[in-house]
XYZ file of C-alpha atoms in Angstrom:
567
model
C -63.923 199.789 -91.624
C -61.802 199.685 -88.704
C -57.844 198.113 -89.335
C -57.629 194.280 -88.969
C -55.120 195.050 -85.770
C -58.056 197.110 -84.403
C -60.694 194.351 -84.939
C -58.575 191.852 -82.963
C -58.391 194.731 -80.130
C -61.414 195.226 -80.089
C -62.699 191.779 -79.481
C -60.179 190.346 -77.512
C -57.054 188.414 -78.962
C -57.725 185.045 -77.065
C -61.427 185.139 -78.916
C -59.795 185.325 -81.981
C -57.053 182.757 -81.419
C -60.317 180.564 -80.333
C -61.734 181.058 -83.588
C -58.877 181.032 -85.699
C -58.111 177.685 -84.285
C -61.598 175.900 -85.110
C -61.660 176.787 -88.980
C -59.332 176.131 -91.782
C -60.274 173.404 -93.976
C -63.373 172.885 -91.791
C -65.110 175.817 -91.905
C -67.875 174.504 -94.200
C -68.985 171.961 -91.325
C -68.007 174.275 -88.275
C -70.285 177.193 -89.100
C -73.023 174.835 -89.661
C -74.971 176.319 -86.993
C -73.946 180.199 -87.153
C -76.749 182.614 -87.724
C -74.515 184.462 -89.865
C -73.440 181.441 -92.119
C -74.766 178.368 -93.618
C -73.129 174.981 -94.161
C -71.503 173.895 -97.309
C -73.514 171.282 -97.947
C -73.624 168.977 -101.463
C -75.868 170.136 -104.047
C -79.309 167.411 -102.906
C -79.091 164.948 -105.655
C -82.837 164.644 -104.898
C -84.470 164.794 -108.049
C -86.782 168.210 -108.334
C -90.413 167.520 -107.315
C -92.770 167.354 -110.527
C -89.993 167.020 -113.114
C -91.761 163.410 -114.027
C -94.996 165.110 -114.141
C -93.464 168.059 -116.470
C -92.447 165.821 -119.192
C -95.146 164.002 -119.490
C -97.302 167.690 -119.646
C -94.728 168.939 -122.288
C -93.724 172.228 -120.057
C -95.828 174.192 -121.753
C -95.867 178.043 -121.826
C -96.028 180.637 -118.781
C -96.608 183.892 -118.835
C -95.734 185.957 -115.022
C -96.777 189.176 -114.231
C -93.815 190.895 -112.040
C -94.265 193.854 -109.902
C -91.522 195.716 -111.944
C -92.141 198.614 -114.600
C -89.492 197.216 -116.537
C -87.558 194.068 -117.551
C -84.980 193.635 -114.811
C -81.053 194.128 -116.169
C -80.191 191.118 -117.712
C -76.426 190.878 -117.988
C -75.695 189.202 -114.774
C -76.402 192.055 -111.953
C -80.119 192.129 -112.191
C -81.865 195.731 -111.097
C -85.390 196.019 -109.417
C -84.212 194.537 -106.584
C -85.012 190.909 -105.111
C -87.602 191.055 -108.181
C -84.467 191.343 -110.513
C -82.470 188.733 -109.093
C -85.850 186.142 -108.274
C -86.661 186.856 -112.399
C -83.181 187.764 -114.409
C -80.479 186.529 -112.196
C -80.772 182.963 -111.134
C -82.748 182.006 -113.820
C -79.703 182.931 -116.324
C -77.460 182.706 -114.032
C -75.157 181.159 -111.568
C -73.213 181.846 -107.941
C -70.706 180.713 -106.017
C -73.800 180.380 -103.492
C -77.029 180.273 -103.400
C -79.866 178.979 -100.959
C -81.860 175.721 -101.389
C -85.464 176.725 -102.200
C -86.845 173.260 -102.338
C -88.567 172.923 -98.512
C -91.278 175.605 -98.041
C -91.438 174.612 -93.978
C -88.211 175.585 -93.188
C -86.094 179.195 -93.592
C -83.869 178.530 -97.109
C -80.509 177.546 -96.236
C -77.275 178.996 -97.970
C -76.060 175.930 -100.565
C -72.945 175.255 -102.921
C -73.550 176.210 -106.670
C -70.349 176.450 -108.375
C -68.421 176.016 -105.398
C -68.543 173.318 -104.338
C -66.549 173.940 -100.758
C -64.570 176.519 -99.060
C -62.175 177.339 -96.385
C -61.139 180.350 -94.538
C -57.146 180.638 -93.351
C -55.925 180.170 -89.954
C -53.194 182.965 -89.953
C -55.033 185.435 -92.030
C -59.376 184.899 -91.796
C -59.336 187.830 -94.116
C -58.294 185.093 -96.744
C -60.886 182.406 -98.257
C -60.741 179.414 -100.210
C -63.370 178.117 -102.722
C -62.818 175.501 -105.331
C -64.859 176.004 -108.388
C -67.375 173.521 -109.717
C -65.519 171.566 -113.241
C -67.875 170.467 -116.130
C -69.805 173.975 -115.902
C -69.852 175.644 -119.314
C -72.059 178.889 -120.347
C -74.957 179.018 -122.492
C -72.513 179.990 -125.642
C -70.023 176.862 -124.589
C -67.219 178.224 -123.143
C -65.806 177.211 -119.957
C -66.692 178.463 -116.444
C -63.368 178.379 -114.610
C -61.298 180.569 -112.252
C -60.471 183.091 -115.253
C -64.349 183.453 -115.858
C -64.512 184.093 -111.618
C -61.564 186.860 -111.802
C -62.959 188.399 -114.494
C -66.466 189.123 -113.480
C -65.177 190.437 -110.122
C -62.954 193.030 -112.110
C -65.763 193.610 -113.880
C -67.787 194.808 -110.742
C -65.164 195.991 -108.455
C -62.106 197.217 -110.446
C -62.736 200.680 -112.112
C -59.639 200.019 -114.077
C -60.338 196.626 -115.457
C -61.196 197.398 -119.443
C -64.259 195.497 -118.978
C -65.537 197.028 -115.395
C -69.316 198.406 -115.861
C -70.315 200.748 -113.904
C -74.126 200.087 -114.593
C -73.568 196.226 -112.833
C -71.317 197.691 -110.382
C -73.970 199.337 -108.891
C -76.676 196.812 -108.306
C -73.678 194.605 -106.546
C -70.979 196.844 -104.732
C -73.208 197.385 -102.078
C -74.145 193.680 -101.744
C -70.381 192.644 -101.064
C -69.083 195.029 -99.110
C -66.877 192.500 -96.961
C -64.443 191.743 -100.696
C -60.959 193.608 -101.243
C -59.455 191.466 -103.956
C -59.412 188.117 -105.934
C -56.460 185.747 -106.685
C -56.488 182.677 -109.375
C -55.119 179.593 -107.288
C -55.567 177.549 -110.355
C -58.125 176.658 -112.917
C -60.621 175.421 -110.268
C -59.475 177.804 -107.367
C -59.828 181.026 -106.127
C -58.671 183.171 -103.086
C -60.640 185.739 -102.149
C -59.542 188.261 -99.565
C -62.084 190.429 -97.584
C -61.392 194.194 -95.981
C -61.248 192.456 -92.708
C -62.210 189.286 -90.865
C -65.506 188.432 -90.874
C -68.280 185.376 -91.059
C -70.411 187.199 -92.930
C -68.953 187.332 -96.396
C -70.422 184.026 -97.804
C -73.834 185.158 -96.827
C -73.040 187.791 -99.403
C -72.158 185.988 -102.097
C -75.546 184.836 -103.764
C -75.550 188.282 -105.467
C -72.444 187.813 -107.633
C -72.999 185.606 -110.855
C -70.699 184.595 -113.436
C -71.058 186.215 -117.355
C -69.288 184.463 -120.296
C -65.940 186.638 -120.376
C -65.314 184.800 -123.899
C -69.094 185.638 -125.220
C -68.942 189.499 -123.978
C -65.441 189.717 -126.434
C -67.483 187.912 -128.977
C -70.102 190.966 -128.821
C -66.992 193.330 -129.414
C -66.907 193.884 -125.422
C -69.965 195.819 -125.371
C -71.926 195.246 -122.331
C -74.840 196.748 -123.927
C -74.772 194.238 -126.382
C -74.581 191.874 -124.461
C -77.420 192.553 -122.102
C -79.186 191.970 -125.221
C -77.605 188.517 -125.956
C -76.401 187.138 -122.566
C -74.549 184.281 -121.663
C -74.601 182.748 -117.731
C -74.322 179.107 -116.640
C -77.800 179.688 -115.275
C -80.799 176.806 -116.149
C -83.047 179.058 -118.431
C -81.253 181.501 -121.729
C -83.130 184.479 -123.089
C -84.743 183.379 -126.061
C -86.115 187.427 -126.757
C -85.985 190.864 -125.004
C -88.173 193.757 -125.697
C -87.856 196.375 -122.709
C -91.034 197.080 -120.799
C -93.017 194.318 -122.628
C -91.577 191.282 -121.861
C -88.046 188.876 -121.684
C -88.736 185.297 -122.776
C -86.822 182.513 -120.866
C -86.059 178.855 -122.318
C -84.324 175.970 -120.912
C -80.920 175.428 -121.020
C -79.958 172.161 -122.395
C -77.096 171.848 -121.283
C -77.536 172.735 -117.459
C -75.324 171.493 -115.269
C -77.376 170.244 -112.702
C -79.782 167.614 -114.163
C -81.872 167.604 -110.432
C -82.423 171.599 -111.203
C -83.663 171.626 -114.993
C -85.875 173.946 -116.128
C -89.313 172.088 -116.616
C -90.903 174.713 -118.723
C -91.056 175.355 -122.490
C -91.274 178.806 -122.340
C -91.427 181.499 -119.360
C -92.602 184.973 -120.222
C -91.642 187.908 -117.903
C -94.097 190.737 -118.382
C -94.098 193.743 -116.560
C -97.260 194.790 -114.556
C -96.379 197.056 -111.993
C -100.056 198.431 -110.550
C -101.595 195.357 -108.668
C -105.122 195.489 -110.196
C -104.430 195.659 -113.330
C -102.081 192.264 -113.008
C -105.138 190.734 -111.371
C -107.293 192.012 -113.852
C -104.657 190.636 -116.232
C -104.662 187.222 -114.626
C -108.652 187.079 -114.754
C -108.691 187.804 -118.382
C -106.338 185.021 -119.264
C -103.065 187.536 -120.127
C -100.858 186.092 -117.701
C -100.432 182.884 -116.337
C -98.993 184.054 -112.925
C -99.185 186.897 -110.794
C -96.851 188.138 -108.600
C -97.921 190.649 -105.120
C -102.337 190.354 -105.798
C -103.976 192.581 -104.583
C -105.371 191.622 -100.581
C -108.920 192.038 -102.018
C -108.911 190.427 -104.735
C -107.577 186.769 -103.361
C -110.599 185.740 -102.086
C -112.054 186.342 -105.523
C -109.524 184.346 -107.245
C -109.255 181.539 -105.443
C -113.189 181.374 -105.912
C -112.356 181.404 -109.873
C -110.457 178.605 -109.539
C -106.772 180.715 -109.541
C -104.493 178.750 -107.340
C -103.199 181.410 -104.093
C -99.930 180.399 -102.197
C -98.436 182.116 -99.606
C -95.487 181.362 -96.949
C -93.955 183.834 -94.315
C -90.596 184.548 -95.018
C -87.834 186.427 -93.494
C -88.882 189.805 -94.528
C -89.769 193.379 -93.104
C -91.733 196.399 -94.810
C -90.460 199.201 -92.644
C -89.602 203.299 -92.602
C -86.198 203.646 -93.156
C -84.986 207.163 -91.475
C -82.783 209.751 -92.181
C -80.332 210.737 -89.547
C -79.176 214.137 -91.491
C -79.255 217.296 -89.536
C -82.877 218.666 -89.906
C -84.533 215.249 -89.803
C -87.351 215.116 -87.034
C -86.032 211.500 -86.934
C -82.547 212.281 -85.168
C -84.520 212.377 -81.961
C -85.255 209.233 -80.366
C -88.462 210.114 -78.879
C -90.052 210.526 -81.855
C -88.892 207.470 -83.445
C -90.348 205.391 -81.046
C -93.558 207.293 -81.042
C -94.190 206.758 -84.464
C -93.758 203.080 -83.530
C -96.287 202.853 -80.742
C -98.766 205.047 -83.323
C -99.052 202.415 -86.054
C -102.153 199.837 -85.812
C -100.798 197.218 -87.612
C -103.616 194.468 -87.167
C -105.372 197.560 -89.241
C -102.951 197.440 -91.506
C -102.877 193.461 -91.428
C -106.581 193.812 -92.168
C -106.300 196.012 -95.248
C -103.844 193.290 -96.472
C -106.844 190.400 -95.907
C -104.628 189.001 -92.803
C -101.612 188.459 -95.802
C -98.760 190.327 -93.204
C -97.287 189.652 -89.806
C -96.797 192.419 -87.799
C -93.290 193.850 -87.047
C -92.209 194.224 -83.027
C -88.407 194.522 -84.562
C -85.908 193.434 -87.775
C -86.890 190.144 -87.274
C -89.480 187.734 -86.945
C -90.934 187.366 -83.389
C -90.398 183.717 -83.418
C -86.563 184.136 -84.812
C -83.890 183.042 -82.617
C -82.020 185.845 -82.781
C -84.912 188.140 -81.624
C -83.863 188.650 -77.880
C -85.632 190.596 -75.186
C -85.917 194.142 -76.214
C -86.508 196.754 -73.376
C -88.656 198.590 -75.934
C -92.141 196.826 -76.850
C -93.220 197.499 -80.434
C -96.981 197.483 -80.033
C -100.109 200.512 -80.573
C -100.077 202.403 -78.102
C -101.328 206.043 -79.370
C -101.285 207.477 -75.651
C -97.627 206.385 -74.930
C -97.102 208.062 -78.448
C -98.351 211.270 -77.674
C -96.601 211.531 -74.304
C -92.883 211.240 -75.784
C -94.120 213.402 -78.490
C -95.216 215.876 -75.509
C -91.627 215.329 -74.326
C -90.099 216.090 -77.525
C -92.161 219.315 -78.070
C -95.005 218.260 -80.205
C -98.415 217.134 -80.719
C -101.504 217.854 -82.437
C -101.574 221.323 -82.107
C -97.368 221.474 -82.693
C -97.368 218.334 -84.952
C -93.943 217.010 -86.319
C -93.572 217.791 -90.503
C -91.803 214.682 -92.212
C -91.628 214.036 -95.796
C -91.055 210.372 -97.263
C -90.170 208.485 -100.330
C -92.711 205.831 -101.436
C -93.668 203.686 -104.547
C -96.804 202.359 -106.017
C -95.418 198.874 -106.533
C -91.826 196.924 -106.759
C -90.262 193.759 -105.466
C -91.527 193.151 -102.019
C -93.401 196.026 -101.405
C -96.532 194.506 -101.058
C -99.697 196.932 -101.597
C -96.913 200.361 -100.908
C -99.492 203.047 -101.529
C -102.835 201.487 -99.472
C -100.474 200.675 -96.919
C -99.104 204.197 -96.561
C -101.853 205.864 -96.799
C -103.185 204.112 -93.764
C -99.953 204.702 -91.358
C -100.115 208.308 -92.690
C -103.410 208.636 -91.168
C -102.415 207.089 -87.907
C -99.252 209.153 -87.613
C -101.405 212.296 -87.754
C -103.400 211.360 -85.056
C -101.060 211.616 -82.803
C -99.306 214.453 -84.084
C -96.882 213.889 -86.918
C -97.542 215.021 -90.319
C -96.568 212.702 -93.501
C -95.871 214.113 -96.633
C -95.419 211.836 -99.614
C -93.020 211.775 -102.598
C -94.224 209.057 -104.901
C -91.354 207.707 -107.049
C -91.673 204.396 -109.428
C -89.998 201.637 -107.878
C -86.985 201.562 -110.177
C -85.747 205.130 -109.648
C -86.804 204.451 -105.338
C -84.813 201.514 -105.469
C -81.714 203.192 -107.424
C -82.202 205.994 -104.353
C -81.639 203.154 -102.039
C -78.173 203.667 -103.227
C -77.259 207.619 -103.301
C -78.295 208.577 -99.669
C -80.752 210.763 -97.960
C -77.978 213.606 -99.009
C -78.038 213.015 -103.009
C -80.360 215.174 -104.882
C -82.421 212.729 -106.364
C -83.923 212.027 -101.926
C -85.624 215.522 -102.531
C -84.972 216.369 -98.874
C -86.990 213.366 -98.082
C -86.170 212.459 -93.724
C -86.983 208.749 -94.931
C -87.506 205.668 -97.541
C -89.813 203.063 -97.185
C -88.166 200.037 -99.391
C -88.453 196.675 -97.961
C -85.937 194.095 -97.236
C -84.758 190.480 -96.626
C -83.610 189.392 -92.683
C -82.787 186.142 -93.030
C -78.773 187.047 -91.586
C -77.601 189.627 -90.051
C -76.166 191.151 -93.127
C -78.843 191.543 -94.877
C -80.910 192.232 -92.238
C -78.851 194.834 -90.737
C -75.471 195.500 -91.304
C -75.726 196.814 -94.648
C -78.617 199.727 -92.999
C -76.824 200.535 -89.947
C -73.824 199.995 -89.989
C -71.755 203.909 -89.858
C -69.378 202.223 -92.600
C -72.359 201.175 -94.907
C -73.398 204.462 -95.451
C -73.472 205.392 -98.898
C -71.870 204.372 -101.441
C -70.698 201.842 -99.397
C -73.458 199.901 -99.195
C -77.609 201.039 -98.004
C -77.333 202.853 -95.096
C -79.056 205.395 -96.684
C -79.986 207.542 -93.702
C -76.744 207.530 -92.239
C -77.447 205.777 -88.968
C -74.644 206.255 -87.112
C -74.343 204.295 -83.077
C -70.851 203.044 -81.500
C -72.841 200.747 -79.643
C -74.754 198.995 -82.489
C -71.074 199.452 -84.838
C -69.114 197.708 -82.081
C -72.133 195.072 -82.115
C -71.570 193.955 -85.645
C -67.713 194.319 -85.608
C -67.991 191.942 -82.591
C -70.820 190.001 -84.746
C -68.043 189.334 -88.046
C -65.378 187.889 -85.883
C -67.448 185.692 -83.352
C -67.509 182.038 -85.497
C -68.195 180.331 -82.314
C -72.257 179.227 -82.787
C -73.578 179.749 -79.528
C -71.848 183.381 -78.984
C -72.411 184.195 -82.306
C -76.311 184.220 -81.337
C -75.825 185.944 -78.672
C -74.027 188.587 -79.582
C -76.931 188.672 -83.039
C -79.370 188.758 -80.146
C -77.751 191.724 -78.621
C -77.752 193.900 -81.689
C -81.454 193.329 -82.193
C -82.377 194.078 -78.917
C -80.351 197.338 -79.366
C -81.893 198.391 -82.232
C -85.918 197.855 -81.279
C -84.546 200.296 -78.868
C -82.994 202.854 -80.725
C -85.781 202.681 -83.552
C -84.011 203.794 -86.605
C -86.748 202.384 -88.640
C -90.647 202.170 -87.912
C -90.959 198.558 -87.909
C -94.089 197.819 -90.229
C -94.959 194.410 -91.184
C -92.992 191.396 -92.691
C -94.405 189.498 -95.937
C -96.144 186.440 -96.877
C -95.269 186.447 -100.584
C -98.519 185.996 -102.133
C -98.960 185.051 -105.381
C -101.849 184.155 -107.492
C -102.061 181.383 -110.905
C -103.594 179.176 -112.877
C -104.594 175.381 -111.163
C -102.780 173.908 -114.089
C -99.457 175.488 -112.881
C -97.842 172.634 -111.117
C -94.284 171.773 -109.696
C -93.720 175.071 -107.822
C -93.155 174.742 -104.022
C -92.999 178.285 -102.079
C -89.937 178.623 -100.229
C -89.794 180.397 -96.679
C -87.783 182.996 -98.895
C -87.956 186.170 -100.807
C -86.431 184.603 -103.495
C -88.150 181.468 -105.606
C -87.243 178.830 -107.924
C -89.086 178.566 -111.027
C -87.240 176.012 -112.834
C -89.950 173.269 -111.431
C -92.707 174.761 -112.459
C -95.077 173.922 -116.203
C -98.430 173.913 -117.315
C -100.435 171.473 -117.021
C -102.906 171.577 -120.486
């Protein structure tokens, strides 16, 4: 990233001294409107809705059936993606921050978890404050305090630190790209300094949760061991593990946060990663819960008496290109004729209506969506002339090779789906050739780059991903210092435009420009194209009526802790 000195250059040095001047110890309430941050809110001492009705139920047993081949990592940086932290990371664990997943009418909002405030410096923004929730302990009894935060930082970020793990470094590095390096204030404080200025680092944070640093030296410091055995602060423990059959959660007793107890007796996580056969699972009384049904088999279910929720969420299912020399996609032209070629109310059709189609990143209806100058929409004869212009067509057509999965966090029905756009790309005069991967080793690709071995000289990835800010949503794709290993710019995207966009972006705090400037970046990339802009996700899920207690957030993440059965 560019020099601090640069940054304030860059932007302007009487922006910055406007900033600078509205933060401090106030930052929690002053960003309260930012796109790119949340408010620091209290914890809602509301009590969690069907916690009465729980008890008097007894919890009861429930078995879900993820999307994942595998048990997600369970040592406190979850794999599988937003499967992996939805399943094994806030359920044993714990962050700084996390987002309230009570309301299911409006977009989750970024909460305190244990933090409970923060504060950014005037003289150096790079520099922020959080003090640390007391009273926390982990599920073996020690203490969560500002040793147990330093420590599982080192552990992620410091390849020198004796207990750093490279196998949870991975799932998180790219995640927090904004942190440099972590100071103990005192017990209950911590500085944390980012790379350079910017809003965005607390919308980052969710990702990072706390292990027991006094349970891992109890296991003879053996992370391995301990990802059998783990200790968070989180409101369920793992009560068994057997990999690629199931993980069994159980309440914590001693949870911190008596509005946020786990209602359950027992959740089982069972892996089920081909979509009939969880269905078929459901139906035959294996599983209790389905995650990602298959479109055609809702209609059936909910005619069996399976309960079907759904709630559109800040989400898209896109192409993600590759930029590398030899990549069709390099040429603008063709990007946005692949756009105009997709039919997505075909698509939306295969998926029984579950989808909204993409025009961009985000929602159509987000704030932050602007007035593009390009118009997502099917348009096969628009298609073919920029191919014409490019060179190509039907008789010439453009050869591209992707990376796909059958299944995985978010990916809602990845091969039907593909199979589809395929058909309408070749219409028109490009050519799809697939490379099926399981989600685990697509996902872990995510990571290496359309340049690492493992892409198979793939010119793009289709993995899906959250938007609910713009780091998520964007930064961390297209950003030319998030390229790998960095963080998931995976096809090495690389315009000054859209780069001085986000730099811009991280050091506007100021609510109304900060949209604007958010609006502005979006607008640039439906432009530019650098993905094929798909669909965005309802999140449906399928269970038994006697499930009760869960509300679905307008998120890709979910809290289960409400939920029981009902006998």
């Amino acid at each position: 990233m560019r020099p601090y000195s640069q940054f304030l250059t860059a932007i302007g040095r009487r922006r910055f001294i406007k900033f600078a001047s509205g933060i401090g110890v106030g930052l929690a309430l002053s960003l309260g409107g930012l796109a790119a941050c949340q408010p620091a809110a209290e914890v809602n001492d509301t009590a969690t809705n069907g916690a009465a009705e729980a008890e008097a139920a007894g919890g009861g047993t429930i078995r879900i059936g993820m999307t994942a081949s595998d048990i997600p990592l369970t040592g406190g940086a979850p794999n599988s993606g937003f499967e992996g932290t939805r399943f094994t990371g806030m359920t044993l664990y714990d962050a700084l921050v996390t987002w309230d997943l009570s309301d299911a009418d409006q977009t989750a909002p970024l909460v305190p978890q244990l933090a409970t405030s923060w504060s950014v410096d005037e003289d150096d923004p790079r520099v922020w404050t959080f003090n640390l929730r007391e009273g926390v302990t982990f599920h073996d009894g020690s203490e969560f305090n500002a040793d147990a935060v330093v420590f599982n930082f080192e552990k992620i970020f410091d390849e020198d630190a004796p207990h750093y793990d490279a196998r949870q470094s991975a799932q998180v590095v790219a995640r927090i790209p904004a942190y440099e390096s972590i100071r103990k204030v005192d017990d209950y404080t911590v500085e944390i300094t980012t790379v350079t200025p910017t809003s965005l680092l607390i919308n980052q944070l969710p990702f990072m949760f706390f292990s027991s640093p006094a349970h891992y030296e109890a296991l003879g410091e053996d992370w391995s061991a301990f990802e059998e055995d783990p200790s968070g602060t989180g409101p369920f423990m793992l009560e068994e593990l057997v990999p690629r059959e199931r993980a069994v959660l159980v309440p914590n007793p001693n949870y911190w946060d008596e509005n946020r107890m786990a209602m359950a007796d027992r959740i089982e996580l069972i892996p089920i990663p081909e979509a009939t056969t969880r269905s078929n699972a459901l139906l035959a009384g294996e599983v209790d819960w389905i995650e990602a049904p298959p479109a055609d088999t809702l209609a059936m279910l909910e005619s069996r008496g399976f309960t079907v929720t759904s709630n559109g969420y800040p989400h898209l299912w896109p192409w993600q290109f590759s930029f590398l020399e030899g990549s069709p996609w390099t040429d603008q032209r063709i990007r946005q004729a692949a756009n105009l070629a997709i039919n997505r109310e075909e698509i939306q059709a295969l998926l029984g209506g579950n989808m909204v189609p993409a025009e961009g990143i985000l929602l159509p209806d987000d704030p932050a969506f602007g007035n593009p100058s390009f118009e997502v929409r099917y348009d096969p004869d628009a298609a073919m002339e920029l191919l014409e212009e490019a060179g190509y067509g039907p008789d010439n057509p453009v050869e591209v090779k992707m990376l796909i999965s059958t299944s995985g966090s978010g990916q809602m029905q990845p091969q039907a789906m593909n199979e589809v756009i395929q058909q309408q790309l070749a219409e028109v005069g490009i050519n799809v050739e697939f490379e099926v991967l399981v989600w685990e080793s697509l996902f872990d690709n995510w990571r290496q780059g359309a340049d690492h071995p493992d892409s198979r000289g793939a010119h793009g990835t289709n993995i899906t991903f959250a938007t609910h800010d713009p780091f998520v949503a964007m930064v961390r794709f297209i950003y030319s210092e998030s390229a790998p290993p960095a963080s998931l710019n995976w096809g090495y995207y690389s315009n000054p435009e859209v780069d001085e966009l986000i730099e811009e972006l991280q050091m506007t705090f100021d609510a109304d420009e900060n949209l604007a400037v958010y609006q502005r970046l979006h607008e640039t990339l439906v432009e530019d194209a650098p993905f094929l802009f798909v669909a965005h996700d309802v999140g449906p899920r399928a269970m038994r009526s006697e499930i009760g207690g869960f509300v679905q957030a307008k998120s890709w993440f979910q809290d289960i802790t409400p939920i029981f059965l009902a006998e």
